[in-house]
């Protein structure tokens, strides 16, 4: 089984995450995609990061009825900071019946050389890159195990959603209904 690993803080998860994953399922050979909620990204410092378990809960709610997409808390049980090399190696050991494929945005590919054991990841795991605004990628310059896919650019970001919440604006069309409801009821991101 070909399993895509889509890591992120998902702070909060939104429709762009979900639409991207659905597009990847249609355009690639992936059988499924696991959203790996990251408790601590070593290359990001985010003081506005919602509690790990709450982000995991919201991500599970968002993907509850979406075929082919599921949520993993694997990084909650691994050493911190969360290095993708550690995550992929652990998953490969725990699930020898699956081949794992890393899914990253073009912006992350530009900084991939900074990732912990980046060369080992490229050598051991296929990588799918999706476009991001302001991060052009030359597909001809990519290693053989790295593939650029042409997915739509969706102008939604977690930062935008958090800003709208602080401004008292609606996020109803940006996140799944159940996620918006919990954010409202619990006063998250205020």
Coordinates of C-alpha atoms in Angstrom, one line a residue:
X1 CA 0.0 0.0 0.0
X2 CA 1.3 3.4 -1.0
X3 CA 0.8 5.8 1.9
X4 CA 1.4 9.6 1.7
X5 CA 2.7 11.3 4.8
X6 CA 1.4 14.9 5.1
X7 CA 3.0 16.4 8.2
X8 CA 2.1 19.7 9.7
X9 CA 1.0 21.7 12.7
X10 CA -2.6 22.0 11.3
X11 CA -3.1 25.0 13.5
X12 CA -6.0 24.7 12.5
X13 CA -6.7 22.3 9.7
X14 CA -8.6 23.9 6.9
X15 CA -10.2 23.2 3.5
X16 CA -6.9 23.9 1.6
X17 CA -5.3 21.0 3.4
X18 CA -8.2 18.7 2.6
X19 CA -8.6 19.8 -1.0
X20 CA -4.9 19.4 -1.6
X21 CA -4.9 15.9 -0.2
X22 CA -7.9 14.9 -2.3
X23 CA -6.2 16.2 -5.4
X24 CA -3.0 14.2 -4.6
X25 CA -5.1 11.0 -4.3
X26 CA -6.6 11.7 -7.7
X27 CA -3.3 12.7 -9.4
X28 CA -0.9 10.2 -8.0
X29 CA -0.6 6.5 -7.2
X30 CA -1.2 7.1 -3.5
X31 CA -3.7 4.8 -1.9
X32 CA -4.2 6.9 1.2
X33 CA -2.8 10.0 3.0
X34 CA -2.0 10.2 6.7
X35 CA -2.1 13.7 8.2
X36 CA 0.7 13.6 10.8
X37 CA 0.0 16.3 13.4
X38 CA 3.4 17.6 14.5
X39 CA 3.8 18.6 18.2
X40 CA 7.0 20.5 17.5
X41 CA 8.5 21.5 14.1
X42 CA 12.3 22.1 14.6
X43 CA 12.3 24.7 11.8
X44 CA 9.3 26.7 13.1
X45 CA 8.8 28.7 16.3
X46 CA 5.2 29.3 16.8
X47 CA 4.0 30.7 20.1
X48 CA 0.4 30.7 18.9
X49 CA 0.4 26.9 18.5
X50 CA -2.7 25.4 20.0
X51 CA -2.4 22.5 22.4
X52 CA -1.2 19.3 20.6
X53 CA -4.3 17.2 21.6
X54 CA -6.7 20.0 20.5
X55 CA -5.1 20.2 17.1
X56 CA -5.2 16.4 16.8
X57 CA -8.9 16.5 17.8
X58 CA -9.8 19.2 15.2
X59 CA -7.9 17.3 12.5
X60 CA -9.7 14.1 13.3
X61 CA -13.0 15.9 13.2
X62 CA -12.2 17.5 9.8
X63 CA -11.2 14.1 8.2
X64 CA -13.8 11.9 10.0
X65 CA -15.8 11.2 6.8
X66 CA -13.2 11.8 4.1
X67 CA -12.3 8.6 2.3
X68 CA -8.6 7.9 1.9
X69 CA -7.6 10.5 4.5
X70 CA -6.8 9.8 8.1
X71 CA -4.9 11.3 11.1
X72 CA -1.8 10.0 12.8
X73 CA -0.5 11.0 16.2
X74 CA 2.8 9.1 15.7
X75 CA 5.0 12.1 16.4
X76 CA 3.3 12.5 19.9
X77 CA 5.1 9.3 20.9
X78 CA 8.5 10.0 19.3
X79 CA 11.4 12.2 20.6
X80 CA 11.1 16.0 20.2
X81 CA 11.7 18.0 18.2
X82 CA 9.8 16.1 15.5
X83 CA 12.2 15.2 12.7
X84 CA 10.5 13.8 9.6
X85 CA 13.4 11.4 9.1
X86 CA 12.7 9.8 12.6
X87 CA 8.9 9.7 11.8
X88 CA 9.4 8.0 8.4
X89 CA 11.9 5.5 9.7
X90 CA 9.7 4.6 12.6
X91 CA 6.6 4.2 10.4
X92 CA 8.5 2.0 7.9
X93 CA 9.6 -0.2 10.7
X94 CA 6.1 -0.5 12.2
X95 CA 4.4 -1.0 8.9
X96 CA 6.6 -3.1 6.6
X97 CA 3.6 -3.8 4.3
X98 CA 3.4 -0.1 3.3
X99 CA 5.6 2.2 1.3
X100 CA 5.6 5.7 2.7
X101 CA 5.8 8.8 0.5
X102 CA 6.6 12.2 2.0
X103 CA 4.3 15.1 0.8
X104 CA 5.7 18.6 1.1
X105 CA 5.1 22.1 -0.3
X106 CA 7.5 23.8 -2.7
X107 CA 8.4 26.2 0.1
X108 CA 9.6 23.3 2.2
X109 CA 11.5 21.9 -0.7
X110 CA 13.4 25.2 -0.9
X111 CA 14.6 24.6 2.7
X112 CA 14.8 20.8 2.5
X113 CA 18.6 20.9 2.7
X114 CA 18.1 22.2 6.3
X115 CA 16.0 19.2 7.3
X116 CA 17.5 16.6 9.7
X117 CA 19.1 13.8 7.5
X118 CA 17.6 15.3 4.3
X119 CA 19.8 13.1 2.1
X120 CA 18.7 10.0 3.9
X121 CA 15.0 10.9 3.4
X122 CA 15.6 11.4 -0.4
X123 CA 17.5 8.1 -0.6
X124 CA 14.9 6.0 1.3
X125 CA 11.5 7.6 0.6
X126 CA 9.8 9.0 -2.5
X127 CA 8.8 12.7 -2.2
X128 CA 5.8 14.5 -3.7
X129 CA 6.1 18.3 -3.9
X130 CA 3.0 20.4 -4.4
X131 CA 3.1 24.1 -5.6
X132 CA 3.1 27.0 -3.2
X133 CA 2.9 30.7 -4.1
X134 CA 6.2 32.4 -4.4
X135 CA 8.2 29.1 -4.5
X136 CA 8.8 28.1 -8.1
X137 CA 10.3 24.6 -8.6
X138 CA 12.1 23.4 -11.8
X139 CA 10.8 19.8 -12.1
X140 CA 13.9 19.0 -14.3
X141 CA 16.3 19.8 -11.4
X142 CA 14.7 17.3 -9.0
X143 CA 16.3 14.0 -7.9
X144 CA 14.7 10.9 -9.5
X145 CA 12.8 10.0 -6.3
X146 CA 11.2 13.5 -6.1
X147 CA 8.1 14.4 -8.1
X148 CA 6.4 17.8 -8.6
X149 CA 2.6 17.6 -9.0
X150 CA 0.3 20.2 -10.4
X151 CA -2.3 20.8 -7.8
X152 CA -4.4 23.9 -7.5
X153 CA -3.2 26.8 -5.3
X154 CA -5.9 27.5 -2.7
X155 CA -5.7 30.9 -1.0
X156 CA -6.4 29.7 2.5
X157 CA -3.8 29.5 5.3
X158 CA -3.9 28.7 9.0
X159 CA -2.4 32.2 9.6
X160 CA -5.4 33.8 7.7
X161 CA -7.9 31.8 9.8
X162 CA -6.3 32.8 13.1
X163 CA -6.3 36.4 12.0
X164 CA -10.0 36.3 11.0
X165 CA -10.9 34.7 14.4
X166 CA -9.0 37.5 16.3
X167 CA -10.9 40.1 14.1
X168 CA -14.2 38.5 14.9
X169 CA -14.8 37.4 11.2
X170 CA -16.4 34.2 10.0
X171 CA -14.3 31.2 9.1
X172 CA -17.3 29.1 8.1
X173 CA -16.2 28.6 4.5
X174 CA -12.5 28.1 5.4
X175 CA -12.7 25.1 7.7
X176 CA -15.1 22.2 8.1
X177 CA -18.3 23.0 10.0
X178 CA -17.4 20.8 13.0
X179 CA -14.0 22.5 13.3
X180 CA -15.6 26.0 13.2
X181 CA -18.1 25.0 15.8
X182 CA -15.4 23.8 18.3
X183 CA -13.3 26.9 17.7
X184 CA -16.3 29.1 18.4
X185 CA -17.6 27.2 21.4
X186 CA -14.2 26.9 23.1
X187 CA -13.0 30.4 22.1
X188 CA -9.9 29.0 20.4
X189 CA -7.3 31.3 18.8
X190 CA -8.7 34.4 20.5

